[in-house]
Short mmCIF file of C-alpha atoms in Angstrom, two decimals:
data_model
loop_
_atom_site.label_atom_id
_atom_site.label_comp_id
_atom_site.label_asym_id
_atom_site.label_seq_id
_atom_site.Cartn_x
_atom_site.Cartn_y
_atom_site.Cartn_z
CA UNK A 1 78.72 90.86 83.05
CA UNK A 2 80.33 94.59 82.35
CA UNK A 3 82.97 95.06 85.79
CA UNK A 4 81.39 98.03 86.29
CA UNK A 5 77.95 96.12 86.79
CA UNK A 6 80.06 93.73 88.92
CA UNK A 7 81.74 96.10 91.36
CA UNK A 8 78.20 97.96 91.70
CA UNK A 9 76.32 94.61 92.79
CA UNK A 10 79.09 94.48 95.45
CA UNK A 11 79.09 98.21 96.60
CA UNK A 12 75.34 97.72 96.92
CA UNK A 13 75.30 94.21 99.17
CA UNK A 14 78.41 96.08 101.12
CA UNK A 15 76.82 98.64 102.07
CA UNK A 16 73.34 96.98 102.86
CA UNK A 17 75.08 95.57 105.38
CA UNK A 18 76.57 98.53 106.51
CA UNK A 19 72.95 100.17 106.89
CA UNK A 20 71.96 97.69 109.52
CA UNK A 21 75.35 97.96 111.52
CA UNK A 22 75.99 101.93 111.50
CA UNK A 23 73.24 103.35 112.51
CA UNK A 24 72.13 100.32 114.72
CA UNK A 25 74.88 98.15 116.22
CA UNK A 26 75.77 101.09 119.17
CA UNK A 27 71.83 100.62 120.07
CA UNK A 28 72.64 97.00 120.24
CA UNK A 29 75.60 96.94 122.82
CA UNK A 30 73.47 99.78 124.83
CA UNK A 31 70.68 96.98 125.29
CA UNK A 32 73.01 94.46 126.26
CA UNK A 33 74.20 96.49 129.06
CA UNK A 34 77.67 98.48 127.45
CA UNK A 35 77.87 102.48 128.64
CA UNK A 36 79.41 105.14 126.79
CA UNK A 37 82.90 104.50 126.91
CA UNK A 38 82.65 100.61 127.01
CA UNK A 39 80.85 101.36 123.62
CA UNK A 40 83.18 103.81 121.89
CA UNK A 41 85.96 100.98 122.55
CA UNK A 42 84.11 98.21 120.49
CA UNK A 43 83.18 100.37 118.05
CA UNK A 44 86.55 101.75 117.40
CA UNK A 45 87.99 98.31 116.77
CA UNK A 46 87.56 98.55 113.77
CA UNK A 47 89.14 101.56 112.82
CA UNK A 48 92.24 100.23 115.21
CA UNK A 49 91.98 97.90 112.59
CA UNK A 50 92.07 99.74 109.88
CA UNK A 51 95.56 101.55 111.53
CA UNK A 52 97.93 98.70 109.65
CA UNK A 53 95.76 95.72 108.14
CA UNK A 54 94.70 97.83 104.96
CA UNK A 55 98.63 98.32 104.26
CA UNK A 56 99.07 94.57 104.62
CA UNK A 57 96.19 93.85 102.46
CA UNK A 58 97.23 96.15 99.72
CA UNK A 59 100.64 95.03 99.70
CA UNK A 60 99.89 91.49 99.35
CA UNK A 61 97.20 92.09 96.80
CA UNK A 62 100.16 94.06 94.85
CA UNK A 63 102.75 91.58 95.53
CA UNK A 64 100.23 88.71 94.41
CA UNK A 65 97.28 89.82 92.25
CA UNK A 66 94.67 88.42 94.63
CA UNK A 67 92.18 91.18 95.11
CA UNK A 68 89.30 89.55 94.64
CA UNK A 69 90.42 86.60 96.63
CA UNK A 70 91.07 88.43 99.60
CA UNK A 71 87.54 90.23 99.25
CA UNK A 72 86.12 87.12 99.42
CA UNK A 73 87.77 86.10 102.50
CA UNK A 74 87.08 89.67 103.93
CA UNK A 75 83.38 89.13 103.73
CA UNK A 76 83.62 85.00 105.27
CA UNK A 77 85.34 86.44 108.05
CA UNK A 78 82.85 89.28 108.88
CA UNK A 79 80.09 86.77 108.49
CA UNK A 80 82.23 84.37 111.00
CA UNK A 81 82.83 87.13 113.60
CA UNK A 82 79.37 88.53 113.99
CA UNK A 83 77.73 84.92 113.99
CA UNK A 84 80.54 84.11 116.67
CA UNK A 85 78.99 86.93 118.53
CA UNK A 86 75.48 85.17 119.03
CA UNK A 87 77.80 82.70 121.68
CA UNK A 88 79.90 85.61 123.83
CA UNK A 89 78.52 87.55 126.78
CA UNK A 90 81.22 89.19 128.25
CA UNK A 91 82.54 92.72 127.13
CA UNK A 92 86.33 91.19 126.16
CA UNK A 93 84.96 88.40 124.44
CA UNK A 94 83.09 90.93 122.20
CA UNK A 95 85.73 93.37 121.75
CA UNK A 96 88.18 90.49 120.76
CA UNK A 97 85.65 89.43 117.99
CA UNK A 98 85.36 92.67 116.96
CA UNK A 99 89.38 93.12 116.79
CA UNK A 100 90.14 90.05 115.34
CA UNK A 101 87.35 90.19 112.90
CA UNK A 102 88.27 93.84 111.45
CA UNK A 103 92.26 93.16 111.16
CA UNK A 104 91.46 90.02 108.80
CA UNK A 105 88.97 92.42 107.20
CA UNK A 106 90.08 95.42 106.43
CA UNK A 107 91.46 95.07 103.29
CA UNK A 108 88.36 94.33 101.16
CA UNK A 109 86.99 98.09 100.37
CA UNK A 110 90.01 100.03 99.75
CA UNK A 111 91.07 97.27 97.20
CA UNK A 112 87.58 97.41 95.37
CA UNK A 113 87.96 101.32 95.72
CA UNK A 114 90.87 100.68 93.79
CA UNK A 115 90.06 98.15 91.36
CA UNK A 116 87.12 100.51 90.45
CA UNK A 117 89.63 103.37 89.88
CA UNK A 118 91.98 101.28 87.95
CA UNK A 119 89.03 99.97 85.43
CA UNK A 120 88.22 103.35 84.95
CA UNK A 121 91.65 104.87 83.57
CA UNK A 122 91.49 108.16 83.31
CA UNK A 123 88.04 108.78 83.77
CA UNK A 124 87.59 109.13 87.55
CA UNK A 125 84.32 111.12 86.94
CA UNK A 126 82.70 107.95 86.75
CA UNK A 127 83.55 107.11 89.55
CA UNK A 128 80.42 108.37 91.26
CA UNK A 129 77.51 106.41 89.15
CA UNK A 130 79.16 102.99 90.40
CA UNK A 131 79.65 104.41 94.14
CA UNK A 132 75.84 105.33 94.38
CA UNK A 133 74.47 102.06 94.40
CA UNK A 134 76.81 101.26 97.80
CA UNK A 135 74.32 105.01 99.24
CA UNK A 136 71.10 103.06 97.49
CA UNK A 137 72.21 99.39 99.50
CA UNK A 138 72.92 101.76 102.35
CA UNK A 139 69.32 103.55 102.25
CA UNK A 140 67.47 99.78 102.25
CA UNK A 141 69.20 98.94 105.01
CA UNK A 142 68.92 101.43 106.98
CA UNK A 143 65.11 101.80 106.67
CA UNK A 144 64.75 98.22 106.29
CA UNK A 145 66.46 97.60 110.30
CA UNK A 146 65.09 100.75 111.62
CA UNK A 147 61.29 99.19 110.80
CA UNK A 148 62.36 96.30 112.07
CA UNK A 149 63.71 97.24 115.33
CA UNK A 150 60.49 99.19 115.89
CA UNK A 151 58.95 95.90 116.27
CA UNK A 152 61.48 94.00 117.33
CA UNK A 153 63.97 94.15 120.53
CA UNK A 154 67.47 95.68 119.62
CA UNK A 155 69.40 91.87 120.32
CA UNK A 156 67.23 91.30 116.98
CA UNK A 157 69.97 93.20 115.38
CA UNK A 158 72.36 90.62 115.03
CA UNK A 159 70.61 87.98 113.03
CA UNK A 160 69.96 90.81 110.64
CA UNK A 161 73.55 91.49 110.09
CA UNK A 162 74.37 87.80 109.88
CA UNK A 163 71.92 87.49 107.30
CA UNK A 164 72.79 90.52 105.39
CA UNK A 165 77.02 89.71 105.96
CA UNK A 166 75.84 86.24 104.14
CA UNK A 167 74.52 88.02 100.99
CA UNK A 168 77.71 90.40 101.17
CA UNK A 169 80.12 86.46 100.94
CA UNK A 170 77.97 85.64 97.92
CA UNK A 171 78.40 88.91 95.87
CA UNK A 172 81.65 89.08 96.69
CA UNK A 173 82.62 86.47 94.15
CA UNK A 174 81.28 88.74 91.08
CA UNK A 175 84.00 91.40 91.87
CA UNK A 176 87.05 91.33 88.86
CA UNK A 177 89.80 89.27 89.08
CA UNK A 178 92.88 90.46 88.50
CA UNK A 179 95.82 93.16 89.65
CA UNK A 180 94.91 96.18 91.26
CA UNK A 181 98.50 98.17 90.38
CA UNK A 182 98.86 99.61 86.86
CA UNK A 183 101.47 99.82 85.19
CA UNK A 184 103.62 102.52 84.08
CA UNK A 185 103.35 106.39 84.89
CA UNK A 186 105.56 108.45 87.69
CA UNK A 187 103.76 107.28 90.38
CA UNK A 188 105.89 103.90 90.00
CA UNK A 189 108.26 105.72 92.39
CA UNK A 190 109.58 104.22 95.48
CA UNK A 191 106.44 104.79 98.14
CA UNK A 192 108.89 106.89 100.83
CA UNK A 193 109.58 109.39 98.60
CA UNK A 194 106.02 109.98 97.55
CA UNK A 195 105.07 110.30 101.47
CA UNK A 196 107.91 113.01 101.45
CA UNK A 197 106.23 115.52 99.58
CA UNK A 198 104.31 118.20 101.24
CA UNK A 199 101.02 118.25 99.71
CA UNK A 200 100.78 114.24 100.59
CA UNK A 201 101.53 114.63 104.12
CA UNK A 202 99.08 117.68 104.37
CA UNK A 203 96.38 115.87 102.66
CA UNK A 204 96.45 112.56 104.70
CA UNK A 205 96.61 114.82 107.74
CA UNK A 206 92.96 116.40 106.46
CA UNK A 207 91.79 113.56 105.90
CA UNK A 208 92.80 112.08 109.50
CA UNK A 209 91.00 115.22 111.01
CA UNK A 210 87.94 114.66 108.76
CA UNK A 211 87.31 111.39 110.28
CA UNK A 212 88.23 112.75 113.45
CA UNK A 213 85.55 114.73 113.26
CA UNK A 214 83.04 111.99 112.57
CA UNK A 215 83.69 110.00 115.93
CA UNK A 216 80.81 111.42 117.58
CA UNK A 217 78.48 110.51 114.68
CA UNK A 218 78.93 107.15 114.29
CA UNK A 219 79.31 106.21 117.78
CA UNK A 220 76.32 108.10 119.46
CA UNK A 221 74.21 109.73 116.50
CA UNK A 222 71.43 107.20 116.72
CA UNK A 223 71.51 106.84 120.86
CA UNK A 224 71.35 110.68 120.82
CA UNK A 225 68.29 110.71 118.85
CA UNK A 226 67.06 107.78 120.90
CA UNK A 227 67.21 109.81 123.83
CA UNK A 228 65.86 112.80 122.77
CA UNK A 229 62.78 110.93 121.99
CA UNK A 230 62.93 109.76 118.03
CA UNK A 231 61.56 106.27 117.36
CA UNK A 232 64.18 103.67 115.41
CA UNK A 233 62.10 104.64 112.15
CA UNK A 234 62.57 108.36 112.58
CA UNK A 235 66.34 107.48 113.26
CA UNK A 236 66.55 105.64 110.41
CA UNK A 237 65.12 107.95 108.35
CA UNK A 238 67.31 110.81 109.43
CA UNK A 239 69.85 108.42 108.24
CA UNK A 240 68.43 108.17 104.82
CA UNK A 241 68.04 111.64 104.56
CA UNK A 242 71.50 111.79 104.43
CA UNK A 243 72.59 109.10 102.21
CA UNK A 244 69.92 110.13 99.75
CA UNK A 245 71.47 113.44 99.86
CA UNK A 246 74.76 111.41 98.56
CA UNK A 247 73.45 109.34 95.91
CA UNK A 248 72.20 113.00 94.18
CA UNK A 249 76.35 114.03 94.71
CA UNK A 250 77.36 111.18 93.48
CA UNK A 251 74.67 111.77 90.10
CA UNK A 252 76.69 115.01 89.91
CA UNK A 253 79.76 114.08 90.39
CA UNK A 254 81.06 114.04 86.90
CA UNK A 255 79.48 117.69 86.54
CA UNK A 256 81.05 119.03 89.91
CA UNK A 257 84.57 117.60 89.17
CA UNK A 258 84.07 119.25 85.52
CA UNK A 259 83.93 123.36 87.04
CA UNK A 260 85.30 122.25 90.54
CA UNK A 261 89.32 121.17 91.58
CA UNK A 262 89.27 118.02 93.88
CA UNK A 263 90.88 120.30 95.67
CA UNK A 264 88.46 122.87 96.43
CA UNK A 265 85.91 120.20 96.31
CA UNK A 266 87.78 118.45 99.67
CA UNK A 267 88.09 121.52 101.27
CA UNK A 268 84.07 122.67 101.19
CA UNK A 269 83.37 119.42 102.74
CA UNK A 270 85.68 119.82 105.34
CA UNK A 271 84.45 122.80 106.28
CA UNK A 272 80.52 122.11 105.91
CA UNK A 273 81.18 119.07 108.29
CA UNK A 274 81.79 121.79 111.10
CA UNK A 275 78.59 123.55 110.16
CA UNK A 276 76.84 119.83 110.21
CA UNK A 277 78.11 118.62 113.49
CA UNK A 278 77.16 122.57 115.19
CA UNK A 279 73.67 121.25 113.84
CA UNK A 280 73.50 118.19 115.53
CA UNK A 281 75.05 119.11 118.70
CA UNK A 282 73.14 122.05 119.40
CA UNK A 283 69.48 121.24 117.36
CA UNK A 284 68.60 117.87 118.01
CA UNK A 285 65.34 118.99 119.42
CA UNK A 286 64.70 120.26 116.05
CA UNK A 287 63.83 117.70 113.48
CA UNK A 288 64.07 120.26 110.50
CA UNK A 289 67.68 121.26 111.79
CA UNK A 290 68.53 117.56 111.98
CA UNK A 291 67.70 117.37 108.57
CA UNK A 292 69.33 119.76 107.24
CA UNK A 293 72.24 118.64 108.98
CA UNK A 294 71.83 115.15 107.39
CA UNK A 295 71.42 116.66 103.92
CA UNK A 296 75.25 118.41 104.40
CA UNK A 297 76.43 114.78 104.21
CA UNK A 298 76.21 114.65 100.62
CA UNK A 299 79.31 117.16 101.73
CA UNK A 300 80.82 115.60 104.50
CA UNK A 301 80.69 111.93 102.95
CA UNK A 302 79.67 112.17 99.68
CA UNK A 303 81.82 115.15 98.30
CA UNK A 304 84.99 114.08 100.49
CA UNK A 305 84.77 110.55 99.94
CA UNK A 306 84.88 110.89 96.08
CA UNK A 307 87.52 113.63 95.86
CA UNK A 308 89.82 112.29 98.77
CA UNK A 309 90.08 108.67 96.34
CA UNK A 310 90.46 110.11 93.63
CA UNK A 311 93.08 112.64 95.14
CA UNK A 312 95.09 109.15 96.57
CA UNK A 313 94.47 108.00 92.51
CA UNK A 314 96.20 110.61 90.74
CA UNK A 315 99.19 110.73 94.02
CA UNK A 316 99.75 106.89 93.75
CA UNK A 317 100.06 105.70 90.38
CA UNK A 318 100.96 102.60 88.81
CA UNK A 319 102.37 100.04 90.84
CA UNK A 320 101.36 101.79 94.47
CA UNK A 321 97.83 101.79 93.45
CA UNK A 322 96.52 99.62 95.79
CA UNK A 323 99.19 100.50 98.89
CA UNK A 324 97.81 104.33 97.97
CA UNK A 325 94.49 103.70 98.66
CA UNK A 326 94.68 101.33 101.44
CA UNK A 327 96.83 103.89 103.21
CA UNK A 328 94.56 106.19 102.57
CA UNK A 329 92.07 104.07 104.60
CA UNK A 330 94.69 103.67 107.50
CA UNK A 331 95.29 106.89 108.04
CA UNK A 332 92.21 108.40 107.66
CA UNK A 333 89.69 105.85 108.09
CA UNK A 334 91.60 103.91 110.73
CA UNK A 335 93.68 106.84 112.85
CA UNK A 336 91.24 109.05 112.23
CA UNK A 337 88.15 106.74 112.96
CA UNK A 338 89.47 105.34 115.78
CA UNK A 339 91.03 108.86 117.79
CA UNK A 340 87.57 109.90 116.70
CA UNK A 341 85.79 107.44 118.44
CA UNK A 342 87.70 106.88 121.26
CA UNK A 343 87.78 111.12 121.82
CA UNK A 344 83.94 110.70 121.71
CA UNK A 345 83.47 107.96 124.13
CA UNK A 346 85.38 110.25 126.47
CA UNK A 347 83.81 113.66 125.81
CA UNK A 348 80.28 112.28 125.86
CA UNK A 349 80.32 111.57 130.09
CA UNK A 350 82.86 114.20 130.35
CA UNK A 351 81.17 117.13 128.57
CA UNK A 352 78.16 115.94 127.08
CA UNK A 353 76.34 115.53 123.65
CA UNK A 354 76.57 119.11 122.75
CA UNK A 355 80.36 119.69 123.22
CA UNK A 356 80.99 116.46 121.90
CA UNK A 357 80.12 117.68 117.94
CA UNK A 358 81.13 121.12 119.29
CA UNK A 359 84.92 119.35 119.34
CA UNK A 360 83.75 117.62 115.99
CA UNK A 361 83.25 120.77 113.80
CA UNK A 362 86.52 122.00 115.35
CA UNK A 363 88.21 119.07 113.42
CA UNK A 364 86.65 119.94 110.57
CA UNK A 365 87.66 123.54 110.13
CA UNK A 366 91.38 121.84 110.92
CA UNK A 367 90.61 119.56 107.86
CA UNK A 368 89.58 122.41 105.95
CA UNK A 369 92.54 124.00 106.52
CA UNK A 370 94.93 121.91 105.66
CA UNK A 371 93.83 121.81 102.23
CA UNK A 372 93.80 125.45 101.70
CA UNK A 373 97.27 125.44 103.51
CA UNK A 374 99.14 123.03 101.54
CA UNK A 375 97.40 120.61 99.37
CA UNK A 376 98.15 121.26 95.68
CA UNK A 377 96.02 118.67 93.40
#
């Protein structure tokens, strides 16, 4: 089987599972009793996670040539940890799962980002026809649990994730084996004196304000809607909306990145994420604002996503390969998810829905400029 057919099966499984815990899992911990804040701290576990495991993860899969095997124990842990969950009640039981779970975790998409980059050589364009079928597991998933918790109470949601966590263990074998790093090239440097340079430190600093700026998404996003009166299936198909909206960027990816820099392809979807979130926050009681909105995350996600790893691809070359990318996730990803969430779980009692995505398009136009500032790519 071609590794590109390979690494596709597992972005797809991946991000199945992902589709029933996004949009879902802060709908869960509301029906079991867990307010805003108590919320915004399990769900930003993981991205406290994602602070310093991803560094670890790279470093030992540089150091030893283990990707795949630490992928594989990635995805039996997160099966472990949520079927754990099933047996705890109390809020610090859960939030230790959660913790525990993400640190011996976090390592397993950053190093198939980068094994995916490093089969493809020079020809990151192509990156984008592999990465689509992770938006296509996504969209299945999504729908998939929102139908299902239509009919179903939320505490439903964790079998489904158990189940789908399972299939993620068994794909997980298919990915490549081998070394992520490769060799040769300037990037072969010590990593210090890479983080030096200007353009670096302004880029990871976008990218920590671009997830920033999602906190308020993936935290409260689907109990928003919830309260404003949309049904699980109209949540998830907001949801799909968007991620459909990314599969067609990713189809165009190799055209975009052809007439576009990743450059000025980072900093549009910096800046359309502050025109998304102003969407949210102030329309949700339109449903063809909402939409829209969703449809600027073929932007927000898709665009950034794709340029931002590619960006860390051509910055760390050769044998930091897999340390570039999993910093990448640290920084961004993990500082930036978890201020994010932690900065929504306060601003939601303290100032409400509206001026919650109100302070997440601010972080966007910061991302936004920061590239035009200093990032030279």
């Amino acid at each position: 089987m071609p590794p590109s057919v390979r690494l596709s099966a597992y972005f797809c499984a991946y991000f199945l599972y992902a589709g029933a815990l996004v949009p879902y899992f802060a709908l869960y911990l509301a029906a079991r009793g867990f307010g805003a804040g108590a919320i915004a701290v399990v769900l930003a576990m993981p991205q406290l996670a994602r602070v310093a495991a991803p560094a670890f993860w790279g470093w030992l899969a540089d150091r030893s040539g283990a990707a795949r095997a630490i992928v594989v124990f990635s995805a039996a842990v997160v099966l472990a940890g949520f079927a754990l969950l099933h047996a705890v009640d109390g809020y610090a039981g859960v939030v230790a799962i959660m913790l525990v779970m993400s640190l011996l975790s976090a390592g397993a998409l950053p190093l198939v980002e980068a094994l995916t980059l490093g089969s493809l050589g020079a020809r990151t364009e192509r990156y984008g026809p592999i990465r689509l079928w992770g938006s296509v597991g996504f969209v299945a998933g999504v729908l998939a649990t929102g139908a299902w918790l239509d009919a179903h109470p939320p505490q439903s949601l964790l079998g489904v994730i158990v189940l789908l966590a399972g299939l993620t263990l068994g794909v997980s074998f298919l990915v490549p084996a081998g070394r992520v790093a490769v060799t040769g090239g300037p990037g072969d440097a010590r990593l210090l004196a890479v983080l030096r340079r200007p353009e670096v430190l302004a880029f990871f600093a976008a990218c920590f304000c671009m997830n920033v700026a999602h906190g308020a998404l993936y935290a409260f996003y689907s109990i928003y809607l919830d309260a404003a009166g949309y049904s699980k299936t109209a949540i998830g198909v907001l949801w799909t909306i968007g991620v459909l909206a990314e599969i067609v960027l990713f189809l165009c990816l190799p055209r975009l990145l052809r007439h576009w820099s990743l450059r000025a392809v980072l900093a549009a979807s910096c800046a359309l994420a502050a025109l998304r979130f102003a969407l949210i926050g102030w329309g949700v009681q339109s449903a063809p604002l909402l939409a829209l909105a969703q449809l600027l995350h073929a932007a927000t996600f898709g665009a950034y996503h794709a340029s931002s790893v590619a960006i860390v691809h051509r910055l760390f070359t050769g044998a930091l390969a897999a340390r570039g990318q999993t910093l990448h996730s640290s920084v961004s990803y993990g500082l930036g998810g978890s201020a994010g969430t932690l900065l929504a779980g306060w601003s939601w009692g303290a100032l409400g829905p509206e001026l919650s995505f109100t302070l997440s398009a601010a972080a966007g136009l910061a991302g936004a400029a920061l590239v035009i500032w200093r990032v030279r790519v």
